[in-house]
């Protein structure tokens, strides 16, 4: 398999997460927060993000499958493992690695909104706006990236490269 080419350094990612955390803390209603990470891609980002938000935080995870091991969205979202805690009356931040077509985030937002949270916001490390197929609010975005397949910092190509400390692209 080809090797990824770095487009965003580990240092740049870390600096941007500090900004995101500050904005999130300033803009969300005060009080304890439940951060919901979308597995598997968001686990690295979420680990760094929650440590930068100075509040009482509980963490939960949703396991979804939207692509299989392909690099093109099928538009079908399947919840493989659900949250282990109720969201009712909680302030909730849904954390994604990347918003591409928007289909996954839109689906998950609708599912979580139906569970009666006190507030519901979304945060994605990356966004590919040129690829959007459906309008979905992303309240906090780390970086906008062009229409290329990105890996690293939690994101994979065929389950590889999640452990890279930087964000790279697969060049064909
Ligand atoms: P969606 O097309 O917005 O529904 O994207 C769904 C999911 O596909 C994201 O949460 C990612 O996990 C994954 N994904 C989308 N684009 C990329 C990419 O460039 N690299 C790695 N994963 C991606
Ligand atoms: Mg994902």
CSV table of C-alpha atoms and ligand atoms in Angstrom, one decimal:
chain,number,residue,atom,x,y,z
A,1,UNK,CA,0.0,0.0,0.0
A,2,UNK,CA,1.2,3.6,-0.7
A,3,UNK,CA,2.4,5.7,2.2
A,4,UNK,CA,0.5,8.8,3.3
A,5,UNK,CA,1.9,12.3,2.6
A,6,UNK,CA,1.6,14.7,5.5
A,7,UNK,CA,-0.7,17.7,5.1
A,8,UNK,CA,-1.3,18.8,8.7
A,9,UNK,CA,1.5,18.3,11.3
A,10,UNK,CA,0.9,16.9,14.8
A,11,UNK,CA,1.9,20.3,16.1
A,12,UNK,CA,-0.7,22.1,14.0
A,13,UNK,CA,-3.4,19.6,15.1
A,14,UNK,CA,-2.5,20.1,18.8
A,15,UNK,CA,-2.6,23.9,18.5
A,16,UNK,CA,-6.0,23.9,16.7
A,17,UNK,CA,-7.5,21.6,19.3
A,18,UNK,CA,-6.6,24.1,22.0
A,19,UNK,CA,-8.6,26.8,20.0
A,20,UNK,CA,-11.5,24.4,19.5
A,21,UNK,CA,-11.7,23.5,23.2
A,22,UNK,CA,-11.6,27.2,24.2
A,23,UNK,CA,-14.5,28.0,21.7
A,24,UNK,CA,-16.5,25.0,22.8
A,25,UNK,CA,-16.2,25.9,26.5
A,26,UNK,CA,-17.1,29.5,25.7
A,27,UNK,CA,-20.1,28.8,23.5
A,28,UNK,CA,-21.8,25.8,25.1
A,29,UNK,CA,-24.2,26.3,28.0
A,30,UNK,CA,-22.5,26.0,31.4
A,31,UNK,CA,-22.5,22.8,33.3
A,32,UNK,CA,-21.4,19.2,32.9
A,33,UNK,CA,-21.0,17.9,29.4
A,34,UNK,CA,-21.4,14.5,27.8
A,35,UNK,CA,-19.0,14.0,24.9
A,36,UNK,CA,-20.0,11.3,22.4
A,37,UNK,CA,-17.3,10.0,20.1
A,38,UNK,CA,-18.0,8.2,16.9
A,39,UNK,CA,-15.9,5.1,16.7
A,40,UNK,CA,-13.5,4.3,15.5
A,41,UNK,CA,-12.2,7.4,13.7
A,42,UNK,CA,-12.8,9.9,16.4
A,43,UNK,CA,-11.0,8.2,19.3
A,44,UNK,CA,-7.7,10.0,19.0
A,45,UNK,CA,-9.2,13.4,18.5
A,46,UNK,CA,-11.7,13.0,21.3
A,47,UNK,CA,-8.9,11.9,23.7
A,48,UNK,CA,-7.0,15.2,23.1
A,49,UNK,CA,-10.2,17.3,22.9
A,50,UNK,CA,-11.7,16.3,26.2
A,51,UNK,CA,-8.4,16.9,28.0
A,52,UNK,CA,-8.4,20.5,26.8
A,53,UNK,CA,-12.0,21.3,28.0
A,54,UNK,CA,-11.9,22.5,31.6
A,55,UNK,CA,-15.3,21.1,32.8
A,56,UNK,CA,-16.9,18.1,34.3
A,57,UNK,CA,-17.1,15.7,31.3
A,58,UNK,CA,-18.5,12.2,30.8
A,59,UNK,CA,-17.5,10.2,27.8
A,60,UNK,CA,-19.5,7.8,25.7
A,61,UNK,CA,-19.1,6.2,22.3
A,62,UNK,CA,-21.2,5.2,19.3
A,63,UNK,CA,-19.9,2.5,17.0
A,64,UNK,CA,-21.0,3.1,13.4
A,65,UNK,CA,-20.2,1.7,10.1
A,66,UNK,CA,-20.8,3.8,7.0
A,67,UNK,CA,-18.1,2.9,4.5
A,68,UNK,CA,-17.1,-0.7,5.1
A,69,UNK,CA,-13.5,-0.7,4.1
A,70,UNK,CA,-14.2,1.2,0.9
A,71,UNK,CA,-13.1,4.8,0.5
A,72,UNK,CA,-16.5,5.9,-1.0
A,73,UNK,CA,-19.6,6.5,1.1
A,74,UNK,CA,-22.5,4.1,0.6
A,75,UNK,CA,-24.8,6.5,2.3
A,76,UNK,CA,-25.9,3.7,4.6
A,77,UNK,CA,-25.3,4.2,8.3
A,78,UNK,CA,-25.5,1.3,10.7
A,79,UNK,CA,-25.1,1.7,14.5
A,80,UNK,CA,-22.9,-1.2,15.5
A,81,UNK,CA,-22.8,-0.3,19.2
A,82,UNK,CA,-25.0,2.1,21.0
A,83,UNK,CA,-24.3,4.5,23.9
A,84,UNK,CA,-24.2,3.1,27.4
A,85,UNK,CA,-25.7,6.1,29.1
A,86,UNK,CA,-29.0,8.1,28.6
A,87,UNK,CA,-28.7,11.7,27.2
A,88,UNK,CA,-31.8,13.1,28.6
A,89,UNK,CA,-31.3,16.6,30.1
A,90,UNK,CA,-27.5,16.4,29.4
A,91,UNK,CA,-25.5,18.9,27.4
A,92,UNK,CA,-24.1,16.8,24.6
A,93,UNK,CA,-21.2,17.3,22.2
A,94,UNK,CA,-21.1,14.8,19.3
A,95,UNK,CA,-17.5,14.4,18.1
A,96,UNK,CA,-16.6,13.1,14.6
A,97,UNK,CA,-13.3,12.7,12.9
A,98,UNK,CA,-14.4,14.1,9.5
A,99,UNK,CA,-17.6,15.2,7.8
A,100,UNK,CA,-17.6,14.2,4.2
A,101,UNK,CA,-21.0,13.7,2.6
A,102,UNK,CA,-22.6,14.6,5.9
A,103,UNK,CA,-24.8,11.6,5.8
A,104,UNK,CA,-23.4,9.9,8.9
A,105,UNK,CA,-23.5,13.1,11.1
A,106,UNK,CA,-27.0,13.9,9.9
A,107,UNK,CA,-28.2,10.5,10.8
A,108,UNK,CA,-26.6,10.5,14.2
A,109,UNK,CA,-27.8,14.0,15.1
A,110,UNK,CA,-31.4,12.9,14.4
A,111,UNK,CA,-30.9,9.8,16.6
A,112,UNK,CA,-29.4,11.7,19.5
A,113,UNK,CA,-31.8,14.6,19.3
A,114,UNK,CA,-34.7,12.1,19.8
A,115,UNK,CA,-33.2,11.2,23.2
A,116,UNK,CA,-34.0,14.5,24.8
A,117,UNK,CA,-30.6,16.2,25.5
A,118,UNK,CA,-30.7,19.6,27.1
A,119,UNK,CA,-28.5,20.8,24.2
A,120,UNK,CA,-26.8,19.1,21.3
A,121,UNK,CA,-23.7,20.4,19.4
A,122,UNK,CA,-21.4,18.9,16.9
A,123,UNK,CA,-17.6,19.0,16.5
A,124,UNK,CA,-15.5,17.6,13.7
A,125,UNK,CA,-11.7,17.7,13.4
A,126,UNK,CA,-12.0,17.9,9.6
A,127,UNK,CA,-14.6,18.9,7.0
A,128,UNK,CA,-14.7,18.4,3.3
A,129,UNK,CA,-17.3,21.0,2.3
A,130,UNK,CA,-17.0,20.3,-1.4
A,131,UNK,CA,-18.3,16.7,-0.8
A,132,UNK,CA,-21.5,17.6,1.1
A,133,UNK,CA,-24.6,15.8,-0.1
A,134,UNK,CA,-26.9,16.9,2.8
A,135,UNK,CA,-27.0,20.0,4.9
A,136,UNK,CA,-25.9,19.4,8.5
A,137,UNK,CA,-24.7,21.8,11.2
A,138,UNK,CA,-21.1,21.4,12.2
A,139,UNK,CA,-20.7,23.8,15.1
A,140,UNK,CA,-17.0,23.4,15.6
A,141,UNK,CA,-14.6,22.5,12.8
A,142,UNK,CA,-10.8,22.0,13.1
A,143,UNK,CA,-9.8,22.2,9.5
A,144,UNK,CA,-11.4,22.2,6.1
A,145,UNK,CA,-9.6,19.9,3.7
A,146,UNK,CA,-9.9,19.4,-0.1
A,147,UNK,CA,-11.5,16.4,-1.7
A,148,UNK,CA,-8.8,13.9,-1.0
A,149,UNK,CA,-8.8,10.8,1.1
A,150,UNK,CA,-7.2,11.6,4.5
A,151,UNK,CA,-5.7,9.3,7.1
A,152,UNK,CA,-3.9,9.5,10.4
A,153,UNK,CA,-4.7,10.8,13.8
A,154,UNK,CA,-7.5,8.2,14.2
A,155,UNK,CA,-8.6,8.0,10.5
A,156,UNK,CA,-7.9,5.0,8.4
A,157,UNK,CA,-7.5,3.6,5.0
A,158,UNK,CA,-8.5,-0.1,5.1
A,159,UNK,CA,-8.0,0.0,8.9
A,160,UNK,CA,-4.4,1.2,8.7
A,161,UNK,CA,-2.7,4.5,9.6
A,162,UNK,CA,-5.0,5.4,12.6
A,163,UNK,CA,-1.9,5.6,14.8
A,164,UNK,CA,-0.1,8.3,12.7
A,165,UNK,CA,0.4,11.4,14.8
A,166,UNK,CA,-0.2,13.7,11.8
A,167,UNK,CA,-2.9,13.9,9.1
A,168,UNK,CA,-1.9,12.8,5.7
A,169,UNK,CA,-3.4,12.1,2.3
A,170,UNK,CA,-3.3,9.0,0.2
A,171,UNK,CA,-1.9,10.0,-3.3
A,172,UNK,CA,-2.9,7.7,-6.2
B,1,LIG,P1,-19.9,10.9,5.6
B,1,LIG,O1,-19.7,10.8,4.1
B,1,LIG,O2,-19.9,12.4,6.0
B,1,LIG,O3,-21.1,10.2,6.1
B,1,LIG,O4,-18.6,10.3,6.3
B,1,LIG,C1,-18.7,9.2,7.1
B,1,LIG,C2,-17.4,8.7,7.7
B,1,LIG,O5,-16.5,8.3,6.7
B,1,LIG,C3,-16.6,9.7,8.5
B,1,LIG,O6,-17.0,9.7,9.8
B,1,LIG,C4,-15.2,9.0,8.4
B,1,LIG,O7,-15.1,8.1,9.5
B,1,LIG,C5,-15.2,8.4,7.1
B,1,LIG,N1,-14.5,9.2,6.1
B,1,LIG,C6,-14.9,10.2,5.3
B,1,LIG,N2,-14.0,10.7,4.6
B,1,LIG,C7,-12.8,10.1,5.0
B,1,LIG,C8,-11.4,10.3,4.7
B,1,LIG,O8,-11.0,11.1,3.8
B,1,LIG,N3,-10.6,9.5,5.3
B,1,LIG,C9,-11.0,8.6,6.3
B,1,LIG,N4,-12.2,8.4,6.6
B,1,LIG,C10,-13.2,9.2,6.0
B,2,LIG,MG1,-16.2,8.5,11.3
